[in-house]
């Protein structure tokens, strides 16, 4: 996979997260819904595990010069920022 023409090497979990975010931009995904998407049954999933995967995905996108496309919604989950939303944060 590439991002802005740069190779972006993702784990299967990071790739699955990115797919979900891209399919539903702007939608806030709760920790529970993301856990169910990634691991089918989230009953035993530690939210810190999910946070670690999101953090690594953010870091990898940043390493190839990408913007902070995944925003945290405190106490709820995460969402993918659209180009319009990213532009608003710059101005």
Coordinates of C-alpha atoms in Angstrom, one line a residue:
X1 CA 0.0 0.0 0.0
X2 CA 1.1 3.6 -0.6
X3 CA 0.2 6.9 0.9
X4 CA 1.0 10.0 -1.2
X5 CA 3.2 7.9 -3.3
X6 CA 5.2 6.6 -0.3
X7 CA 5.2 2.9 0.7
X8 CA 3.1 2.4 3.8
X9 CA 3.6 -1.0 5.5
X10 CA 0.7 -1.9 7.7
X11 CA -0.1 -4.9 9.8
X12 CA -3.4 -6.7 9.0
X13 CA -5.0 -5.0 12.0
X14 CA -3.9 -1.5 11.0
X15 CA -5.1 -2.2 7.5
X16 CA -8.5 -3.3 8.7
X17 CA -8.8 -0.2 10.8
X18 CA -7.9 2.0 7.9
X19 CA -10.5 0.2 5.7
X20 CA -13.2 0.8 8.2
X21 CA -12.3 4.4 8.7
X22 CA -12.2 5.0 4.9
X23 CA -15.6 3.3 4.4
X24 CA -17.2 5.6 7.0
X25 CA -15.4 8.9 7.1
X26 CA -16.6 11.4 9.7
X27 CA -18.5 8.6 11.5
X28 CA -17.4 8.2 15.2
X29 CA -16.5 4.6 15.8
X30 CA -16.7 3.6 19.4
X31 CA -14.1 1.5 21.1
X32 CA -16.6 -1.4 21.3
X33 CA -17.6 -1.2 17.6
X34 CA -13.9 -1.1 16.5
X35 CA -13.1 -4.1 18.7
X36 CA -16.0 -6.1 17.2
X37 CA -14.9 -5.2 13.7
X38 CA -11.3 -6.2 14.4
X39 CA -11.7 -9.2 16.7
X40 CA -15.3 -10.3 16.2
X41 CA -15.9 -10.7 20.0
X42 CA -14.7 -7.8 22.0
X43 CA -15.7 -9.2 25.4
X44 CA -12.0 -9.8 26.4
X45 CA -10.4 -7.0 24.4
X46 CA -8.5 -4.5 26.4
X47 CA -9.1 -0.9 25.1
X48 CA -5.4 -0.3 25.5
X49 CA -4.7 -2.9 22.8
X50 CA -7.0 -1.0 20.4
X51 CA -5.4 2.3 21.3
X52 CA -1.9 0.8 20.6
X53 CA -3.1 -0.2 17.1
X54 CA -4.6 3.2 16.4
X55 CA -1.4 4.9 17.6
X56 CA 0.8 2.8 15.4
X57 CA -1.4 3.5 12.4
X58 CA -1.2 7.3 13.1
X59 CA 2.6 7.1 13.5
X60 CA 3.0 5.2 10.2
X61 CA 0.9 7.7 8.3
X62 CA 2.9 10.5 9.8
X63 CA 6.2 8.9 8.9
X64 CA 5.3 9.1 5.2
X65 CA 4.3 12.7 5.5
X66 CA 0.5 12.2 6.0
X67 CA -1.6 14.5 8.1
X68 CA -3.2 13.5 11.4
X69 CA -6.2 11.8 9.7
X70 CA -7.5 9.9 12.8
X71 CA -9.0 12.0 15.5
X72 CA -9.8 10.9 19.0
X73 CA -13.2 11.5 20.5
X74 CA -12.5 11.5 24.2
X75 CA -14.3 8.8 26.0
X76 CA -16.0 7.5 22.9
X77 CA -13.7 6.4 20.1
X78 CA -12.1 7.6 16.9
X79 CA -13.0 9.0 13.5
X80 CA -11.3 9.6 10.2
X81 CA -11.0 13.3 9.4
X82 CA -12.0 14.3 5.9
X83 CA -10.1 16.8 3.8
X84 CA -12.6 19.5 4.7
X85 CA -12.1 18.8 8.4
X86 CA -8.3 18.8 8.1
X87 CA -8.4 22.2 6.3
X88 CA -10.5 23.6 9.2
X89 CA -7.9 22.6 11.8
X90 CA -5.2 24.4 9.8
X91 CA -7.0 27.8 9.6

